[in-house]
PDB file of C-alpha atoms in Angstrom:
ATOM      1  CA  UNK L 249       0.000   0.000   0.000  1.00 48.00           C
ATOM      2  CA  UNK L 250       2.750   2.483   0.888  1.00 64.00           C
ATOM      3  CA  UNK L 251       4.432   1.772  -2.485  1.00 66.00           C
ATOM      4  CA  UNK L 252       1.191   2.828  -4.212  1.00 90.00           C
ATOM      5  CA  UNK L 253       1.030   6.008  -2.147  1.00 93.00           C
ATOM      6  CA  UNK L 254       4.656   6.765  -2.937  1.00 94.00           C
ATOM      7  CA  UNK L 255       3.978   6.287  -6.639  1.00 95.00           C
ATOM      8  CA  UNK L 256       0.931   8.575  -6.468  1.00 95.00           C
ATOM      9  CA  UNK L 257       3.030  11.236  -4.722  1.00 97.00           C
ATOM     10  CA  UNK L 258       5.593  11.033  -7.505  1.00 97.00           C
ATOM     11  CA  UNK L 259       2.875  11.241 -10.169  1.00 97.00           C
ATOM     12  CA  UNK L 260       1.422  14.268  -8.380  1.00 97.00           C
ATOM     13  CA  UNK L 261       4.872  15.863  -8.352  1.00 97.00           C
ATOM     14  CA  UNK L 262       5.012  15.553 -12.160  1.00 97.00           C
ATOM     15  CA  UNK L 263       1.446  16.848 -12.517  1.00 97.00           C
ATOM     16  CA  UNK L 264       2.238  19.797 -10.250  1.00 97.00           C
ATOM     17  CA  UNK L 265       5.289  20.518 -12.390  1.00 97.00           C
ATOM     18  CA  UNK L 266       3.026  20.674 -15.465  1.00 97.00           C
ATOM     19  CA  UNK L 267       0.720  23.073 -13.623  1.00 96.00           C
ATOM     20  CA  UNK L 268       3.633  25.332 -12.656  1.00 96.00           C
ATOM     21  CA  UNK L 269       5.839  25.085 -15.726  1.00 96.00           C
ATOM     22  CA  UNK L 270       3.191  24.715 -18.468  1.00 95.00           C
ATOM     23  CA  UNK L 271       4.944  27.350 -20.630  1.00 96.00           C
ATOM     24  CA  UNK L 272       8.276  25.507 -20.494  1.00 95.00           C
ATOM     25  CA  UNK L 273       9.274  22.907 -23.116  1.00 93.00           C
ATOM     26  CA  UNK L 274       8.149  19.845 -21.148  1.00 94.00           C
ATOM     27  CA  UNK L 275       8.146  16.365 -22.624  1.00 94.00           C
ATOM     28  CA  UNK L 276       7.181  12.967 -21.257  1.00 95.00           C
ATOM     29  CA  UNK L 277      10.778  11.826 -20.585  1.00 97.00           C
ATOM     30  CA  UNK L 278      11.436  14.954 -18.477  1.00 96.00           C
ATOM     31  CA  UNK L 279       8.187  14.453 -16.570  1.00 97.00           C
ATOM     32  CA  UNK L 280       8.975  10.772 -16.049  1.00 97.00           C
ATOM     33  CA  UNK L 281      12.322  11.777 -14.521  1.00 97.00           C
ATOM     34  CA  UNK L 282      10.433  14.123 -12.171  1.00 97.00           C
ATOM     35  CA  UNK L 283       8.344  11.126 -11.067  1.00 97.00           C
ATOM     36  CA  UNK L 284      11.436   8.886 -10.877  1.00 96.00           C
ATOM     37  CA  UNK L 285       9.924   6.419 -13.369  1.00 97.00           C
ATOM     38  CA  UNK L 286      10.675   5.076 -16.813  1.00 97.00           C
ATOM     39  CA  UNK L 287       8.883   6.913 -19.618  1.00 97.00           C
ATOM     40  CA  UNK L 288       6.547   4.015 -20.463  1.00 97.00           C
ATOM     41  CA  UNK L 289       5.694   3.250 -16.837  1.00 97.00           C
ATOM     42  CA  UNK L 290       5.083   6.936 -16.107  1.00 97.00           C
ATOM     43  CA  UNK L 291       2.763   7.353 -19.109  1.00 97.00           C
ATOM     44  CA  UNK L 292       0.813   4.215 -18.209  1.00 97.00           C
ATOM     45  CA  UNK L 293       0.466   5.055 -14.501  1.00 97.00           C
ATOM     46  CA  UNK L 294      -0.346   8.735 -15.142  1.00 97.00           C
ATOM     47  CA  UNK L 295      -3.193   7.714 -17.459  1.00 97.00           C
ATOM     48  CA  UNK L 296      -4.493   5.231 -14.876  1.00 95.00           C
ATOM     49  CA  UNK L 297      -4.346   7.829 -12.088  1.00 95.00           C
ATOM     50  CA  UNK L 298      -5.696  10.880 -13.959  1.00 95.00           C
ATOM     51  CA  UNK L 299      -7.710   9.364 -16.845  1.00 95.00           C
ATOM     52  CA  UNK L 300      -5.679  11.153 -19.506  1.00 95.00           C
ATOM     53  CA  UNK L 301      -2.188  11.045 -20.917  1.00 96.00           C
ATOM     54  CA  UNK L 302       0.503  13.400 -19.607  1.00 97.00           C
ATOM     55  CA  UNK L 303       0.529  15.223 -22.959  1.00 94.00           C
ATOM     56  CA  UNK L 304      -3.242  15.666 -22.911  1.00 94.00           C
ATOM     57  CA  UNK L 305      -3.120  16.995 -19.347  1.00 96.00           C
ATOM     58  CA  UNK L 306      -0.375  19.471 -20.240  1.00 96.00           C
ATOM     59  CA  UNK L 307      -2.200  20.686 -23.354  1.00 95.00           C
ATOM     60  CA  UNK L 308      -5.420  21.148 -21.382  1.00 94.00           C
ATOM     61  CA  UNK L 309      -3.550  23.316 -18.861  1.00 95.00           C
ATOM     62  CA  UNK L 310      -1.995  25.307 -21.714  1.00 96.00           C
ATOM     63  CA  UNK L 311      -5.364  25.891 -23.387  1.00 96.00           C
ATOM     64  CA  UNK L 312      -6.857  26.877 -20.033  1.00 93.00           C
ATOM     65  CA  UNK L 313      -4.169  29.544 -19.606  1.00 95.00           C
ATOM     66  CA  UNK L 314      -4.453  30.630 -23.242  1.00 97.00           C
ATOM     67  CA  UNK L 315      -8.164  31.340 -22.746  1.00 95.00           C
ATOM     68  CA  UNK L 316      -7.271  33.835 -20.022  1.00 92.00           C
ATOM     69  CA  UNK L 317      -4.642  35.490 -22.218  1.00 96.00           C
ATOM     70  CA  UNK L 318      -7.071  35.734 -25.136  1.00 96.00           C
ATOM     71  CA  UNK L 319      -9.738  37.258 -22.877  1.00 93.00           C
ATOM     72  CA  UNK L 320      -7.135  39.828 -21.803  1.00 91.00           C
ATOM     73  CA  UNK L 321      -6.467  40.919 -25.391  1.00 92.00           C
ATOM     74  CA  UNK L 322      -3.382  38.982 -26.503  1.00 96.00           C
ATOM     75  CA  UNK L 323      -3.314  37.892 -30.119  1.00 97.00           C
ATOM     76  CA  UNK L 324      -3.726  34.206 -30.919  1.00 97.00           C
ATOM     77  CA  UNK L 325      -0.047  33.943 -31.871  1.00 97.00           C
ATOM     78  CA  UNK L 326       1.088  35.687 -28.676  1.00 97.00           C
ATOM     79  CA  UNK L 327      -1.120  33.432 -26.536  1.00 97.00           C
ATOM     80  CA  UNK L 328       0.097  30.316 -28.359  1.00 97.00           C
ATOM     81  CA  UNK L 329       3.757  31.028 -27.676  1.00 97.00           C
ATOM     82  CA  UNK L 330       3.156  32.430 -24.181  1.00 97.00           C
ATOM     83  CA  UNK L 331       1.722  29.104 -23.009  1.00 97.00           C
ATOM     84  CA  UNK L 332       4.583  27.059 -24.433  1.00 96.00           C
ATOM     85  CA  UNK L 333       3.137  25.825 -27.710  1.00 96.00           C
ATOM     86  CA  UNK L 334       5.501  25.911 -30.673  1.00 94.00           C
ATOM     87  CA  UNK L 335       3.027  25.244 -33.491  1.00 95.00           C
ATOM     88  CA  UNK L 336       0.194  27.682 -34.119  1.00 96.00           C
ATOM     89  CA  UNK L 337      -1.658  25.045 -36.165  1.00 96.00           C
ATOM     90  CA  UNK L 338      -1.492  22.389 -33.443  1.00 95.00           C
ATOM     91  CA  UNK L 339      -2.428  24.971 -30.807  1.00 97.00           C
ATOM     92  CA  UNK L 340      -5.452  26.149 -32.817  1.00 97.00           C
ATOM     93  CA  UNK L 341      -6.612  22.597 -33.531  1.00 96.00           C
ATOM     94  CA  UNK L 342      -6.355  21.557 -29.878  1.00 95.00           C
ATOM     95  CA  UNK L 343      -7.971  24.804 -28.689  1.00 96.00           C
ATOM     96  CA  UNK L 344     -10.904  24.263 -31.066  1.00 96.00           C
ATOM     97  CA  UNK L 345     -11.217  20.613 -29.987  1.00 94.00           C
ATOM     98  CA  UNK L 346     -11.346  21.491 -26.278  1.00 93.00           C
ATOM     99  CA  UNK L 347     -13.196  24.817 -26.315  1.00 93.00           C
ATOM    100  CA  UNK L 348     -15.536  24.349 -29.265  1.00 93.00           C
ATOM    101  CA  UNK L 349     -14.453  27.655 -30.843  1.00 94.00           C
ATOM    102  CA  UNK L 350     -11.370  28.704 -32.754  1.00 96.00           C
ATOM    103  CA  UNK L 351      -8.956  30.853 -30.737  1.00 97.00           C
ATOM    104  CA  UNK L 352      -9.833  33.877 -32.912  1.00 96.00           C
ATOM    105  CA  UNK L 353     -13.570  33.395 -32.422  1.00 96.00           C
ATOM    106  CA  UNK L 354     -13.071  32.929 -28.674  1.00 95.00           C
ATOM    107  CA  UNK L 355     -10.911  36.077 -28.470  1.00 95.00           C
ATOM    108  CA  UNK L 356     -13.484  38.168 -30.346  1.00 93.00           C
ATOM    109  CA  UNK L 357     -16.361  37.152 -28.054  1.00 87.00           C
ATOM    110  CA  UNK L 358     -17.585  39.472 -25.319  1.00 82.00           C
ATOM    111  CA  UNK L 359     -16.053  38.392 -22.010  1.00 72.00           C
ATOM    112  CA  UNK L 360     -17.548  41.082 -19.765  1.00 75.00           C
ATOM    113  CA  UNK L 361     -19.557  38.472 -17.853  1.00 69.00           C
ATOM    114  CA  UNK L 362     -16.285  36.876 -16.697  1.00 66.00           C
ATOM    115  CA  UNK L 363     -14.756  40.136 -15.399  1.00 63.00           C
ATOM    116  CA  UNK L 364     -16.891  40.162 -12.225  1.00 61.00           C
ATOM    117  CA  UNK L 365     -16.140  36.538 -11.344  1.00 60.00           C
ATOM    118  CA  UNK L 366     -13.092  35.731  -9.185  1.00 63.00           C
ATOM    119  CA  UNK L 367     -10.289  34.191 -11.291  1.00 61.00           C
ATOM    120  CA  UNK L 368     -10.276  30.921  -9.333  1.00 61.00           C
ATOM    121  CA  UNK L 369     -13.975  30.378 -10.084  1.00 59.00           C
ATOM    122  CA  UNK L 370     -13.564  31.426 -13.712  1.00 55.00           C
ATOM    123  CA  UNK L 371     -10.767  28.887 -14.104  1.00 55.00           C
ATOM    124  CA  UNK L 372     -12.880  26.047 -12.740  1.00 57.00           C
ATOM    125  CA  UNK L 373     -16.032  26.989 -14.647  1.00 56.00           C
ATOM    126  CA  UNK L 374     -14.254  27.497 -17.957  1.00 57.00           C
ATOM    127  CA  UNK L 375     -11.826  24.559 -17.692  1.00 59.00           C
ATOM    128  CA  UNK L 376     -11.598  22.819 -21.067  1.00 62.00           C
ATOM    129  CA  UNK L 377     -12.841  19.237 -20.987  1.00 59.00           C
ATOM    130  CA  UNK L 378     -12.357  16.613 -23.651  1.00 57.00           C
ATOM    131  CA  UNK L 379     -15.073  14.045 -23.101  1.00 49.00           C
ATOM    132  CA  UNK L 380     -16.800  14.026 -26.475  1.00 51.00           C
ATOM    133  CA  UNK L 381     -20.144  15.455 -27.386  1.00 47.00           C
ATOM    134  CA  UNK L 382     -21.162  18.890 -28.517  1.00 45.00           C
ATOM    135  CA  UNK L 383     -19.913  22.051 -26.830  1.00 45.00           C
ATOM    136  CA  UNK L 384     -22.274  23.519 -24.282  1.00 43.00           C
ATOM    137  CA  UNK L 385     -22.339  26.854 -22.497  1.00 43.00           C
ATOM    138  CA  UNK L 386     -21.193  26.854 -18.886  1.00 42.00           C
ATOM    139  CA  UNK L 387     -22.738  29.114 -16.285  1.00 39.00           C
ATOM    140  CA  UNK L 388     -20.259  31.816 -17.349  1.00 41.00           C
ATOM    141  CA  UNK L 389     -21.115  31.561 -21.049  1.00 46.00           C
ATOM    142  CA  UNK L 390     -17.944  29.575 -21.765  1.00 48.00           C
ATOM    143  CA  UNK L 391     -18.196  26.665 -24.173  1.00 45.00           C
ATOM    144  CA  UNK L 392     -17.143  23.368 -22.634  1.00 42.00           C
ATOM    145  CA  UNK L 393     -16.893  20.191 -24.662  1.00 42.00           C
ATOM    146  CA  UNK L 394     -18.913  17.413 -23.089  1.00 41.00           C
ATOM    147  CA  UNK L 395     -19.176  19.126 -19.715  1.00 40.00           C
ATOM    148  CA  UNK L 396     -21.907  17.786 -17.475  1.00 39.00           C
ATOM    149  CA  UNK L 397     -25.170  19.701 -17.482  1.00 35.00           C
TER     150      UNK L 397
END
């Protein structure tokens, strides 16, 4: 049992690193070293623990941060590079997949309704989710893919 808890702590350490250093050039081998695991074992155990791959988790965090930057007026290109993405095409495709809107369309929307909401609540309510299904509006008017009603 304690070995499982130790492994979960190490996985959490890698996940926390992704949360902190999302704009850095992180890859699975570097994250596996953070968790003191082989790359394959880390990828397998991370997916079992968090129901998504390390890459998917990192990209979701990056898109989450990019939404904030776009709401604050950064261009799509600036937001893409600010969150650590190196390909505008891949960033736009993933953004559209998770948010249900292109980055440009999302940026051009009115975000006044979000301004009065504390950032921690905005982050939770507008968190991108990849679970399939059609995008739906959250309580803050944010599109969420497959979010529960």
